[in-house]
Tab-separated table of C-alpha atoms in Angstrom:
chain	number	residue	atom	x	y	z
W	960	UNK	CA	92.141	95.009	94.928
W	961	UNK	CA	89.969	92.654	92.907
W	962	UNK	CA	91.419	92.381	89.391
W	963	UNK	CA	93.403	95.608	89.863
W	964	UNK	CA	97.038	94.856	90.701
W	965	UNK	CA	100.013	97.066	91.504
W	966	UNK	CA	103.591	95.900	90.996
W	967	UNK	CA	105.578	98.485	92.938
W	968	UNK	CA	108.911	96.934	91.903
W	969	UNK	CA	108.148	97.480	88.230
W	970	UNK	CA	105.976	100.555	88.715
W	971	UNK	CA	103.128	98.921	86.826
W	972	UNK	CA	99.389	98.661	87.292
W	973	UNK	CA	97.437	95.795	85.746
W	974	UNK	CA	93.684	95.584	85.290
W	975	UNK	CA	92.328	92.117	84.467
W	976	UNK	CA	95.834	91.135	83.360
W	977	UNK	CA	96.240	94.106	81.021
W	978	UNK	CA	98.636	96.988	81.703
W	979	UNK	CA	97.149	100.378	82.557
W	980	UNK	CA	99.119	103.337	81.212
W	981	UNK	CA	99.369	106.023	83.877
W	982	UNK	CA	101.301	109.238	84.279
W	983	UNK	CA	103.607	109.459	87.289
W	984	UNK	CA	101.057	111.458	89.281
W	985	UNK	CA	98.188	109.134	88.315
W	986	UNK	CA	100.343	106.188	89.410
W	987	UNK	CA	101.122	107.809	92.792
W	988	UNK	CA	97.449	108.596	93.379
W	989	UNK	CA	96.274	105.089	92.461
W	990	UNK	CA	99.097	103.423	94.394
W	991	UNK	CA	98.144	105.404	97.494
W	992	UNK	CA	94.487	104.429	97.121
W	993	UNK	CA	95.468	100.788	96.557
W	994	UNK	CA	97.634	100.747	99.673
W	995	UNK	CA	94.687	102.166	101.604
W	996	UNK	CA	91.931	100.206	99.833
W	997	UNK	CA	88.490	100.291	101.422
W	998	UNK	CA	89.541	103.234	103.649
W	999	UNK	CA	88.314	106.777	103.022
W	1000	UNK	CA	91.257	108.973	102.057
W	1001	UNK	CA	90.808	112.730	102.333
W	1002	UNK	CA	91.584	115.177	99.540
W	1003	UNK	CA	94.325	116.820	101.649
W	1004	UNK	CA	95.918	113.419	102.340
W	1005	UNK	CA	95.996	112.727	98.588
W	1006	UNK	CA	97.417	116.189	97.898
W	1007	UNK	CA	100.175	115.607	100.456
W	1008	UNK	CA	101.057	112.238	98.940
W	1009	UNK	CA	100.709	112.921	95.226
W	1010	UNK	CA	102.174	116.441	95.256
W	1011	UNK	CA	105.087	116.741	97.618
W	1012	UNK	CA	105.183	120.510	97.275
W	1013	UNK	CA	102.645	122.737	98.969
W	1014	UNK	CA	99.600	123.215	96.779
W	1015	UNK	CA	96.500	125.208	97.498
W	1016	UNK	CA	94.125	122.793	99.275
W	1017	UNK	CA	91.246	124.340	97.309
W	1018	UNK	CA	92.899	123.353	94.022
W	1019	UNK	CA	90.969	120.950	91.795
W	1020	UNK	CA	94.098	119.045	90.767
W	1021	UNK	CA	93.009	115.937	92.721
W	1022	UNK	CA	89.609	115.985	91.001
W	1023	UNK	CA	91.297	116.143	87.610
W	1024	UNK	CA	93.648	113.264	88.463
W	1025	UNK	CA	90.807	111.183	89.886
W	1026	UNK	CA	88.792	111.757	86.719
W	1027	UNK	CA	91.654	110.549	84.528
W	1028	UNK	CA	92.294	107.489	86.717
W	1029	UNK	CA	88.572	106.659	86.821
W	1030	UNK	CA	88.449	106.683	83.007
W	1031	UNK	CA	91.372	104.264	82.897
W	1032	UNK	CA	90.259	101.773	85.569
W	1033	UNK	CA	86.479	102.257	85.658
W	1034	UNK	CA	84.597	105.007	87.445
W	1035	UNK	CA	82.832	102.667	89.875
W	1036	UNK	CA	86.144	101.599	91.447
W	1037	UNK	CA	86.724	104.963	93.147
W	1038	UNK	CA	83.875	106.088	95.358
W	1039	UNK	CA	83.430	109.699	96.405
W	1040	UNK	CA	82.416	109.865	100.070
W	1041	UNK	CA	80.803	113.267	100.321
W	1042	UNK	CA	82.484	115.577	102.819
W	1043	UNK	CA	85.175	113.010	103.669
W	1044	UNK	CA	87.177	111.961	100.615
W	1045	UNK	CA	87.580	108.979	98.330
W	1046	UNK	CA	87.677	105.211	98.691
W	1047	UNK	CA	88.952	102.515	96.321
W	1048	UNK	CA	86.384	99.739	96.086
W	1049	UNK	CA	87.389	96.119	95.555
W	1050	UNK	CA	85.306	94.771	92.677
């Protein structure tokens, strides 16, 4: 997705050729968004993918994770689509 690359065999994310250090949950969230780039992904879909155990859908855990990932890859890369979810933007 632009200069953002995912190597699923190594479990690495690269931004402009530099490694991005992510926690396991941040990696799962970003990998899911990368695999669905340019498509709006709902909060519940992200919850189901990132957290395999049942969490309260009103939890802000996805917002916290998105905030951390945005700081690491650039806030403009993840768009919030009000009332629908989130979309990874190719830049």
